[in-house]
mmCIF file of C-alpha atoms in Angstrom:
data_model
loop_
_atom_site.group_PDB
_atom_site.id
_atom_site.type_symbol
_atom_site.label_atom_id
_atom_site.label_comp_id
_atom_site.label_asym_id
_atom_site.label_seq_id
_atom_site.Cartn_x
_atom_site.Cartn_y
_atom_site.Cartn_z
ATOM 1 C CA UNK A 10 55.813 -2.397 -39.625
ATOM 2 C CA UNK A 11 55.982 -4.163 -36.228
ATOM 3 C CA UNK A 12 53.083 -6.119 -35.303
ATOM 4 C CA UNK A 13 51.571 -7.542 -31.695
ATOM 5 C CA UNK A 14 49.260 -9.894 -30.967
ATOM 6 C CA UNK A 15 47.190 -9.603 -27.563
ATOM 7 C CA UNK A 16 45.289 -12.516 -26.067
ATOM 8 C CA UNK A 17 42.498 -11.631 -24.315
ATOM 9 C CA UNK A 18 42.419 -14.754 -21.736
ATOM 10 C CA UNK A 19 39.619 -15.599 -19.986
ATOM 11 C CA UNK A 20 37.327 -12.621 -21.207
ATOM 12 C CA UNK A 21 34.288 -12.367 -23.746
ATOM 13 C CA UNK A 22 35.377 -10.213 -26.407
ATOM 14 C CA UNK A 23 31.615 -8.726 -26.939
ATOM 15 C CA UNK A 24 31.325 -7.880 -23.233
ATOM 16 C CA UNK A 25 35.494 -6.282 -23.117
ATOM 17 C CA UNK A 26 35.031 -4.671 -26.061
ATOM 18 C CA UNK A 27 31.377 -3.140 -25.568
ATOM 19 C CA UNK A 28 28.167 -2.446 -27.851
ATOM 20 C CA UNK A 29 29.224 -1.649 -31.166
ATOM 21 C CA UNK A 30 32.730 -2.033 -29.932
ATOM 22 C CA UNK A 31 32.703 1.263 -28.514
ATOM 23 C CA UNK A 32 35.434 0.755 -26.488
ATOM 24 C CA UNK A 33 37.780 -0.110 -28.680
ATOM 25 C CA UNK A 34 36.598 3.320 -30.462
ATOM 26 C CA UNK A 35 38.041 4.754 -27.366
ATOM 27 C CA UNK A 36 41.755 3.093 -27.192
ATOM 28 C CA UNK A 37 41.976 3.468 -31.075
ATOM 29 C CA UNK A 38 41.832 7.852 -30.491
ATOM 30 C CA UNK A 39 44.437 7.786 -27.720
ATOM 31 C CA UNK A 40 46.446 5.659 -30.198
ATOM 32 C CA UNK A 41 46.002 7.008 -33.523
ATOM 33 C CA UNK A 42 49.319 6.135 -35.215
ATOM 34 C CA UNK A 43 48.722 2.645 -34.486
ATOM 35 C CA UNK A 44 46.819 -0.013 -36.849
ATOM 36 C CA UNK A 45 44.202 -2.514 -34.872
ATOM 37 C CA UNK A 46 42.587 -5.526 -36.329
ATOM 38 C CA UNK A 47 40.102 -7.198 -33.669
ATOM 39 C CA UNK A 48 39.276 -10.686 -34.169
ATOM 40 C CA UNK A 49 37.713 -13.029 -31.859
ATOM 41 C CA UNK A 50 39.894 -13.404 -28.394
ATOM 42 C CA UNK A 51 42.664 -11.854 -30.443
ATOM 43 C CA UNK A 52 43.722 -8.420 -30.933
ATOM 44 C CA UNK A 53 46.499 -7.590 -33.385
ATOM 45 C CA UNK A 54 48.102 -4.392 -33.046
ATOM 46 C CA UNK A 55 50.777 -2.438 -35.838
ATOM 47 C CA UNK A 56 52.866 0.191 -35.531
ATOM 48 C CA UNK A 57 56.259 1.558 -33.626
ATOM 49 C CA UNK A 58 58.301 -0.648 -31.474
ATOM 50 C CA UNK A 59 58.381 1.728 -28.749
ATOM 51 C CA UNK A 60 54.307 2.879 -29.039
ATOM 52 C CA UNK A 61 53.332 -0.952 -29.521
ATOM 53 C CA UNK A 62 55.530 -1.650 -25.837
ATOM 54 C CA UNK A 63 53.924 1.267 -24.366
ATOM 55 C CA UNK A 64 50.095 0.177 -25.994
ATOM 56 C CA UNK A 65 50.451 -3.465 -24.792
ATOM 57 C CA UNK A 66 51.495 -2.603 -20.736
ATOM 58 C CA UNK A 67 49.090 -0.272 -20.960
ATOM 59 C CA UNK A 68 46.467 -2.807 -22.451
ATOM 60 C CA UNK A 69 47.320 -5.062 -19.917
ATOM 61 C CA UNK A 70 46.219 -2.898 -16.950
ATOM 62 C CA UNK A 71 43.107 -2.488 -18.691
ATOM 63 C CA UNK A 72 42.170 -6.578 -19.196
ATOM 64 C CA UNK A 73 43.506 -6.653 -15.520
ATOM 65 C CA UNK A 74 40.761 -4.394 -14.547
ATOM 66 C CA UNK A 75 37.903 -6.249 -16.613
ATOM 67 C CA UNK A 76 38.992 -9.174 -14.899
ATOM 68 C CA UNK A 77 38.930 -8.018 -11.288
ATOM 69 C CA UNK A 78 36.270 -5.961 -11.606
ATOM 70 C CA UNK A 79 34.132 -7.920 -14.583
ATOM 71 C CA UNK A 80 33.033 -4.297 -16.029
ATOM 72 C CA UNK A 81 34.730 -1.858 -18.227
ATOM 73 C CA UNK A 82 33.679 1.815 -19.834
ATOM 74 C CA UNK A 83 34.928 4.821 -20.822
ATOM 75 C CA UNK A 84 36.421 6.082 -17.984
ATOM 76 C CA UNK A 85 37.651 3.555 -16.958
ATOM 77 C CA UNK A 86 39.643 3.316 -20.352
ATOM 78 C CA UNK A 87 41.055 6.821 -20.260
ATOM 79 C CA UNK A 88 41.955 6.112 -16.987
ATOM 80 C CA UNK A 89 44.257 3.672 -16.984
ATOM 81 C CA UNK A 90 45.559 5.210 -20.809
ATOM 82 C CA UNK A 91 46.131 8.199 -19.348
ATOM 83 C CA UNK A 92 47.848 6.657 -15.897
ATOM 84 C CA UNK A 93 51.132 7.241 -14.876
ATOM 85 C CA UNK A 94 53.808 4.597 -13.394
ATOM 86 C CA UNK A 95 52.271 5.296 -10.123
ATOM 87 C CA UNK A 96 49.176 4.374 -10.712
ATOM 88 C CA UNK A 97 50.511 1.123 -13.191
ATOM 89 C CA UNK A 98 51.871 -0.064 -9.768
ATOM 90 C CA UNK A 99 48.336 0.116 -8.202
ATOM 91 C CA UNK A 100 46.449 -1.033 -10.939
ATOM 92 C CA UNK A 101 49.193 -4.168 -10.732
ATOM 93 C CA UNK A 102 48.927 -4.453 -6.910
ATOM 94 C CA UNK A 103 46.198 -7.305 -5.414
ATOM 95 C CA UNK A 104 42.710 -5.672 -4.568
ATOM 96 C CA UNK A 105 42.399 -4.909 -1.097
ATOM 97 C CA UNK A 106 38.778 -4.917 -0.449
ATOM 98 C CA UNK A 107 37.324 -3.131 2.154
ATOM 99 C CA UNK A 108 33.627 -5.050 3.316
ATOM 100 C CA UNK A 109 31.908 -7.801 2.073
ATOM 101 C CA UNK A 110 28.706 -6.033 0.712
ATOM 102 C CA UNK A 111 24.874 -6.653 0.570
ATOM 103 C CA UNK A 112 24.468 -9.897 -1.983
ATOM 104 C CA UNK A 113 28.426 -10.483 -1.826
ATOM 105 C CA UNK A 114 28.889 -6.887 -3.107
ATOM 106 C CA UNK A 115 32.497 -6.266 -2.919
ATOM 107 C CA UNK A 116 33.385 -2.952 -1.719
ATOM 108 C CA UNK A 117 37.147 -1.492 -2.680
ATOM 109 C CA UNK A 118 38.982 1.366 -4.064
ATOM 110 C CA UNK A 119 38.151 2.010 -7.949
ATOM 111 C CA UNK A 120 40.793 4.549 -8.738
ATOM 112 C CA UNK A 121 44.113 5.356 -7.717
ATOM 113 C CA UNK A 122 43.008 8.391 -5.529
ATOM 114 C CA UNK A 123 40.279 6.575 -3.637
ATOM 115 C CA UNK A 124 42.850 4.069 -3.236
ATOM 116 C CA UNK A 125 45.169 6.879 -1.948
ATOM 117 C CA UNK A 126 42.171 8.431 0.620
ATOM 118 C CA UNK A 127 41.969 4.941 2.448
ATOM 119 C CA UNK A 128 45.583 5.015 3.261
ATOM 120 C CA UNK A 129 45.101 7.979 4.672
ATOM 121 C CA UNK A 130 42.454 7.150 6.310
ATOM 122 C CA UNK A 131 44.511 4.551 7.932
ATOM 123 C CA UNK A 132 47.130 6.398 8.507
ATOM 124 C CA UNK A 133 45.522 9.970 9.873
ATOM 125 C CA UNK A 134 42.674 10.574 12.114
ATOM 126 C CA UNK A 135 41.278 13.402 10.706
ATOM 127 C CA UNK A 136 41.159 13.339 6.691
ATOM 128 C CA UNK A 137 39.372 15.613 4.028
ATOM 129 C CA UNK A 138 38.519 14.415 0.776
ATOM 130 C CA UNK A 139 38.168 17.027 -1.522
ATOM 131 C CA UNK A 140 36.514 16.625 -4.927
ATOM 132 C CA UNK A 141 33.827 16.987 -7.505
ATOM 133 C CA UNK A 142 30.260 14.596 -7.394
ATOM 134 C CA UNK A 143 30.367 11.045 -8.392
ATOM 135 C CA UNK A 144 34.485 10.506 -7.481
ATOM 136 C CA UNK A 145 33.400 8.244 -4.504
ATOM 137 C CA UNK A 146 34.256 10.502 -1.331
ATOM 138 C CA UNK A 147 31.079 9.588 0.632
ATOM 139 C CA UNK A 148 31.301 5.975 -0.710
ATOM 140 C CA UNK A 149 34.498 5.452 0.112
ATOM 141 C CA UNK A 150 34.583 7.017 3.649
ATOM 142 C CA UNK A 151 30.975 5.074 4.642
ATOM 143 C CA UNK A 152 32.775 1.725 3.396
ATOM 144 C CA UNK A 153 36.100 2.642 5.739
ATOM 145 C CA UNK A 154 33.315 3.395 8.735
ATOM 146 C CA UNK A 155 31.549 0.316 8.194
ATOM 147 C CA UNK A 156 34.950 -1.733 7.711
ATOM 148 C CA UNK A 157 36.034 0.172 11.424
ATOM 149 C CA UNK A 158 32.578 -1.040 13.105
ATOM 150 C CA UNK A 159 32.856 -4.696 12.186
ATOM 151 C CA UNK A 160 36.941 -4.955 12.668
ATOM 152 C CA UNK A 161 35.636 -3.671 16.602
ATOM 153 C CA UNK A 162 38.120 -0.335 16.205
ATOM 154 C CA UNK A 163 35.018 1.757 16.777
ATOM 155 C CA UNK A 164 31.818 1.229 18.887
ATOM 156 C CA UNK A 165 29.648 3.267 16.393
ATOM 157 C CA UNK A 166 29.540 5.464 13.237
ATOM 158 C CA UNK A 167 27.886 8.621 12.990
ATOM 159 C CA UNK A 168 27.561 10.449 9.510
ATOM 160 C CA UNK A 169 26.185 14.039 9.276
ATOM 161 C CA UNK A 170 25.439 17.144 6.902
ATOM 162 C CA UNK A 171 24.910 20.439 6.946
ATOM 163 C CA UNK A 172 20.779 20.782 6.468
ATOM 164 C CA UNK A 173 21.998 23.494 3.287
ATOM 165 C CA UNK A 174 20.468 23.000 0.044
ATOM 166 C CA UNK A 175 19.813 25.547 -2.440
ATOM 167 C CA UNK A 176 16.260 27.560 -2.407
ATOM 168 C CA UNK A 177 15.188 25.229 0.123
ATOM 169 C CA UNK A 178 14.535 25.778 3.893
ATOM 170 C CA UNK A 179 13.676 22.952 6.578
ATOM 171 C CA UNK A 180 11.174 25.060 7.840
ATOM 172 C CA UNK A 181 8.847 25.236 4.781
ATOM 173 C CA UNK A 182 9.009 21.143 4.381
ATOM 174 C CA UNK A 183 6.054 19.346 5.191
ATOM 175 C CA UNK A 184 6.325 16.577 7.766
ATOM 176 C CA UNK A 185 8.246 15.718 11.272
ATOM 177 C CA UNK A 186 11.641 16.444 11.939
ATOM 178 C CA UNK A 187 12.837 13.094 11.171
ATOM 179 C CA UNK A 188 10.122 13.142 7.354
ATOM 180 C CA UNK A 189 12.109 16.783 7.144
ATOM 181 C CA UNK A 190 15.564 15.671 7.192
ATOM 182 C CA UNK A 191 15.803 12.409 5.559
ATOM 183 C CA UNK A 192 15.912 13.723 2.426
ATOM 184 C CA UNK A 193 18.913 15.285 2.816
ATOM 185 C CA UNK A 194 20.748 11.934 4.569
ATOM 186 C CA UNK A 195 19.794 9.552 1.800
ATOM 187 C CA UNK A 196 22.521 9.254 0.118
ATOM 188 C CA UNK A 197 24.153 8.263 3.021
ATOM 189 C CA UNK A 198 21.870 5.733 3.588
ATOM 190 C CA UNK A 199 22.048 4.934 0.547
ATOM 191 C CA UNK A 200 25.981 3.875 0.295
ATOM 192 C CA UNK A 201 24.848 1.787 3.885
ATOM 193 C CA UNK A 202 22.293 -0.054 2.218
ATOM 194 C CA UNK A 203 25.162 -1.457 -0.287
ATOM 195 C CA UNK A 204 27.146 -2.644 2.834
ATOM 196 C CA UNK A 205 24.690 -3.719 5.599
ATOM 197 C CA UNK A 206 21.779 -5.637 5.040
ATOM 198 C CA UNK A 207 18.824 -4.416 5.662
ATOM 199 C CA UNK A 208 17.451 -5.911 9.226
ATOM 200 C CA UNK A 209 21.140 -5.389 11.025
ATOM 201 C CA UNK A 210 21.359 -1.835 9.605
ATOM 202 C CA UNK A 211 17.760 -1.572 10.974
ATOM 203 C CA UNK A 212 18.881 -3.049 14.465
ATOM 204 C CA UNK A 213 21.938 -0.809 14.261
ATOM 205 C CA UNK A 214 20.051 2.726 13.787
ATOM 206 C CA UNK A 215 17.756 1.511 16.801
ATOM 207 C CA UNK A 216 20.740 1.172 19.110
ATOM 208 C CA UNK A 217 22.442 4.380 17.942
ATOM 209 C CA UNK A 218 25.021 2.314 16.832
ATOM 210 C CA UNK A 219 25.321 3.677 13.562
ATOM 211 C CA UNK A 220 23.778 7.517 14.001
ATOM 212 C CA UNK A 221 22.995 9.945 10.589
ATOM 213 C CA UNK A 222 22.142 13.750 11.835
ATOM 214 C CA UNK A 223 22.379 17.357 10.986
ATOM 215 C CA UNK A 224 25.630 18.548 11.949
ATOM 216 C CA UNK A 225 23.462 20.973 14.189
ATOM 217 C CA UNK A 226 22.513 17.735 16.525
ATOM 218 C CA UNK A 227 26.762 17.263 16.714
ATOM 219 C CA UNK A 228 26.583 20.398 18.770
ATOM 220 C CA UNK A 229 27.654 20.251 22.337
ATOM 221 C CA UNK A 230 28.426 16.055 21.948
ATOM 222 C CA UNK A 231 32.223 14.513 22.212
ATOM 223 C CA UNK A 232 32.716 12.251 19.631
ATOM 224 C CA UNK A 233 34.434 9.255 21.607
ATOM 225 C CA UNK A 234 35.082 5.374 19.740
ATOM 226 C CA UNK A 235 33.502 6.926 16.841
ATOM 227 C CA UNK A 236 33.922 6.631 13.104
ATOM 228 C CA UNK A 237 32.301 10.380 12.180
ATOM 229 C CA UNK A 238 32.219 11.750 8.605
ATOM 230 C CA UNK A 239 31.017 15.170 7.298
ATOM 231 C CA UNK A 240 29.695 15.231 3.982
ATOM 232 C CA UNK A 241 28.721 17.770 1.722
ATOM 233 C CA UNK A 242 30.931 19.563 3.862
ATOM 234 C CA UNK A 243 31.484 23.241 1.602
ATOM 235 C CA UNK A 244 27.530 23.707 2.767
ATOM 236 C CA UNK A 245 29.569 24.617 6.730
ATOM 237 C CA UNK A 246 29.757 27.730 7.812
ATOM 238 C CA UNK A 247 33.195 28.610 9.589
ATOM 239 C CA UNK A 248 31.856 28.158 13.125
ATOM 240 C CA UNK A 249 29.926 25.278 12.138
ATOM 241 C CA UNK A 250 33.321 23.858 10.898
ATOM 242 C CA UNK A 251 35.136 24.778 13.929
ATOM 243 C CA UNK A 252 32.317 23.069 16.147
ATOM 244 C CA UNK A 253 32.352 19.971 14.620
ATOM 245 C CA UNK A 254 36.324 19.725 14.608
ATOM 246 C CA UNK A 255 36.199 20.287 17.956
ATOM 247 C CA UNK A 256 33.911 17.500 18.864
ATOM 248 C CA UNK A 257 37.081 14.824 18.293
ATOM 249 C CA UNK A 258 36.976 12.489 21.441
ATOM 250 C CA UNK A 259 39.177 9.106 22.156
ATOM 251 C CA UNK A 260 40.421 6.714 19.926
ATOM 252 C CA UNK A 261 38.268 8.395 16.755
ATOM 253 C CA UNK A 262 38.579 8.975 12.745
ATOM 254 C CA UNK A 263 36.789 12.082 11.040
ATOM 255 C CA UNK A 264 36.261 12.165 7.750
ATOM 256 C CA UNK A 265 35.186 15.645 6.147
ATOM 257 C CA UNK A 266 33.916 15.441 2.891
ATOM 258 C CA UNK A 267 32.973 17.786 0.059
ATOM 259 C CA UNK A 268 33.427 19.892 -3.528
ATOM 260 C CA UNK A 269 34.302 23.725 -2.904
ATOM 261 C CA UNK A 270 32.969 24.049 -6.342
ATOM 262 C CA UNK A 271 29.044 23.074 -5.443
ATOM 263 C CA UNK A 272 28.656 25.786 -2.139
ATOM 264 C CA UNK A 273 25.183 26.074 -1.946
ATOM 265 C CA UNK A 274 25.697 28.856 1.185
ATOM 266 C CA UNK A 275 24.431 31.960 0.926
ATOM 267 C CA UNK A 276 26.596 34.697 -0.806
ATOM 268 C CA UNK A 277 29.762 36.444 0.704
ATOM 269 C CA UNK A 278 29.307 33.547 3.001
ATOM 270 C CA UNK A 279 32.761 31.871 3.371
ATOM 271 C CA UNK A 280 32.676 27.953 3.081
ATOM 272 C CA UNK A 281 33.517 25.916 6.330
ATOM 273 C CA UNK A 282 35.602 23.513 4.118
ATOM 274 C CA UNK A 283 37.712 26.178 2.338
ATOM 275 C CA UNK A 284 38.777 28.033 4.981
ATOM 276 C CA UNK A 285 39.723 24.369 7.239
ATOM 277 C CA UNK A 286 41.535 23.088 4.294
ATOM 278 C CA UNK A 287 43.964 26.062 4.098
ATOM 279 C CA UNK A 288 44.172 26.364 7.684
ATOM 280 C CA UNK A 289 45.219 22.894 8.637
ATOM 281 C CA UNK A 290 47.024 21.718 5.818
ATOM 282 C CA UNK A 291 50.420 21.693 7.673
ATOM 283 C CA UNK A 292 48.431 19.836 10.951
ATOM 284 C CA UNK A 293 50.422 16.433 11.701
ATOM 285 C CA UNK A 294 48.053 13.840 11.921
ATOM 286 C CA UNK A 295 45.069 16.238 9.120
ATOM 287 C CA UNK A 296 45.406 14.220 5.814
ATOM 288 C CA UNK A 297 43.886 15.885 2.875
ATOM 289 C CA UNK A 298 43.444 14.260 -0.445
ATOM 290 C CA UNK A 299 42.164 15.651 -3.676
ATOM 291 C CA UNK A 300 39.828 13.239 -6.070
ATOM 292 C CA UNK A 301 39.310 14.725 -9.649
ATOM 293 C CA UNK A 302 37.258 13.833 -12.624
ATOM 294 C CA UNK A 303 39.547 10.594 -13.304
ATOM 295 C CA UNK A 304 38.399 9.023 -10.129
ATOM 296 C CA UNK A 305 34.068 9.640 -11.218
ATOM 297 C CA UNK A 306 32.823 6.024 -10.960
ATOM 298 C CA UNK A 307 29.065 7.124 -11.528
ATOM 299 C CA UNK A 308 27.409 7.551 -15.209
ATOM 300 C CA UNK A 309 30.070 8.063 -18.386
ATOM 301 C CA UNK A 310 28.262 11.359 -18.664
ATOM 302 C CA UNK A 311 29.159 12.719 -15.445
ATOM 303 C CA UNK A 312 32.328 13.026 -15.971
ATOM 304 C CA UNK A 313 31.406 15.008 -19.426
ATOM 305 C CA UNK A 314 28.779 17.038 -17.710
ATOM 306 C CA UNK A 315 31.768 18.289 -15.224
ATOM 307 C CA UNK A 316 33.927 19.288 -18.023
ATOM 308 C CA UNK A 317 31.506 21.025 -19.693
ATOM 309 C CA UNK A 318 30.114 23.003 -16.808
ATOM 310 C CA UNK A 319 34.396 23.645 -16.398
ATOM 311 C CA UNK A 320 35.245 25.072 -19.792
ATOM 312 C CA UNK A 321 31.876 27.876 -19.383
ATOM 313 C CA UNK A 322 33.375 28.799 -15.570
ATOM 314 C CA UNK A 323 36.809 29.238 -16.988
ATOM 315 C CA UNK A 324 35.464 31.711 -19.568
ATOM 316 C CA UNK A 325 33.629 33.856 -16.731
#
């Protein structure tokens, strides 16, 4: 039997390896037919030549991560065990991080995918990001605005929503407009509050520097210098779509964000985002990228929570 034995350099083999070593629970199912033997900084592996080469590249990626990153979980191990050459290439590449966050935060790409959307960002001026909750869409796009703002290629950044939510209705909220609507806008002020402290992001809201709206307020306005993302956009209606679209001015990026499978419209209602996606996915210069449930960066269970809620819509 063949036998290799892995270093890990420079990392704590309680913190790599997790509480009651549940991580290496993980590797040891996508690897059954190999033997491992875990013993202080060193990990000795036995089995096939050609499994063992695969295991240990593979392996590699994943102390890479720890290192860069200085976490680890379960997704994060059965994504990078599950990755392809393409994504060994950018889990080899150097991080490219996109701002310097609140407390020395540093803000970058996760996941091959997310990695992926900010290239296209860069590369398109219109881009939709398509894909379930937690995958980093809004995160992603907010850290790309706020990265345009302070390189000086845009003079503001406006984020915006459809005010949709399920069995709710502005209307019957208590409160001003402003006490009726935040709400729905925090979590974009949330992922700003990761990457602006809090007395310039203050400052910048004042100035109308950095704007967060209903998409109804985007009505009539062009859109000029402008970093604007839609989020939670499968809550548009078509000719709330169309308006917004429309509202491209000079030199700006739009972002359109959302999950066709969470459309909180009313029924026989057809979603904004659906209908856009198929209609402009031959536009030169409309990027669309698709995030799935490798690319969930929130909770463990998240991820589970989306499979599970998959398998019972598949059976409908």
């Amino acid at each position: 039997m063949n036998e290799r034995n892995i270093e890990l350099v420079e990392i704590t083999p309680k913190d790599f390896w997790g509480a009651q070593d549940i991580h290496l629970e993980a590797i040891k199912k996508y690897y059954p037919k190999l033997k491992f033997v875990a013993r202080g900084t060193t990990l000795k592996v036995y089995g096939e030549e050609e499994i063992l080469e695969e295991f240990e590249a593979k392996f590699k990626r994943l102390m890479l991560h720890f290192t860069r990153y200085n976490n680890i979980d379960e997704n994060v191990v059965s994504r990078v065990l599950e990755s392809d050459a393409q994504e060994a290439q950018f889990m080899h590449d150097r991080d490219k991080i996109l701002v310097h966050g609140v407390s020395g935060k540093l803000i970058k790409a996760m996941t091959p995918n997310q990695q992926k959307l900010v290239d296209t960002i860069i590369k398109n001026d219109m881009v939709f990001a398509i894909g379930p909750a937690g995958t980093g869409k809004t995160y992603t796009g907010v850290a790309m605005a706020v990265k345009a703002l302070k390189d000086k290629q845009v003079k503001r950044i406006i984020l915006t929503r459809p005010a949709v939510e399920a069995g709710e209705n502005l209307g019957f909220l208590p409160g001003d407009m402003k006490e009726k609507l935040d709400p729905y806008m925090q979590p974009l002020y949330d992922a700003l509050r990761d990457m602006i402290p809090p007395e310039k992001l203050e400052d910048y809201i004042l100035k109308g520097i950095i704007q967060i709206a209903p998409l109804a307020f985007m009505r009539g306005r062009t859109l000029d210098n402008a970093f604007v993302i839609l989020d939670e956009a499968q809550n548009t209606t078509h000719s709330q779509m169309k308006m917004f679209l429309t509202r491209m001015g000079k030199n700006a990026k739009f972002m359109i964000t959302g999950d066709p499978g969470q459309v909180d419209l009313p029924r026989r209602t057809i979603s904004g985002l659906k209908e856009a996606i198929l209609i402009l996915k031959d536009v030169e210069g409309v990027g669309i990228i698709y995030l799935d449930d490798k690319d969930i960066v929130r909770h463990k269970l998240v991820k589970k929570i989306i499979d599970a809620y998959k398998s019972i819509e598949n059976h409908d």
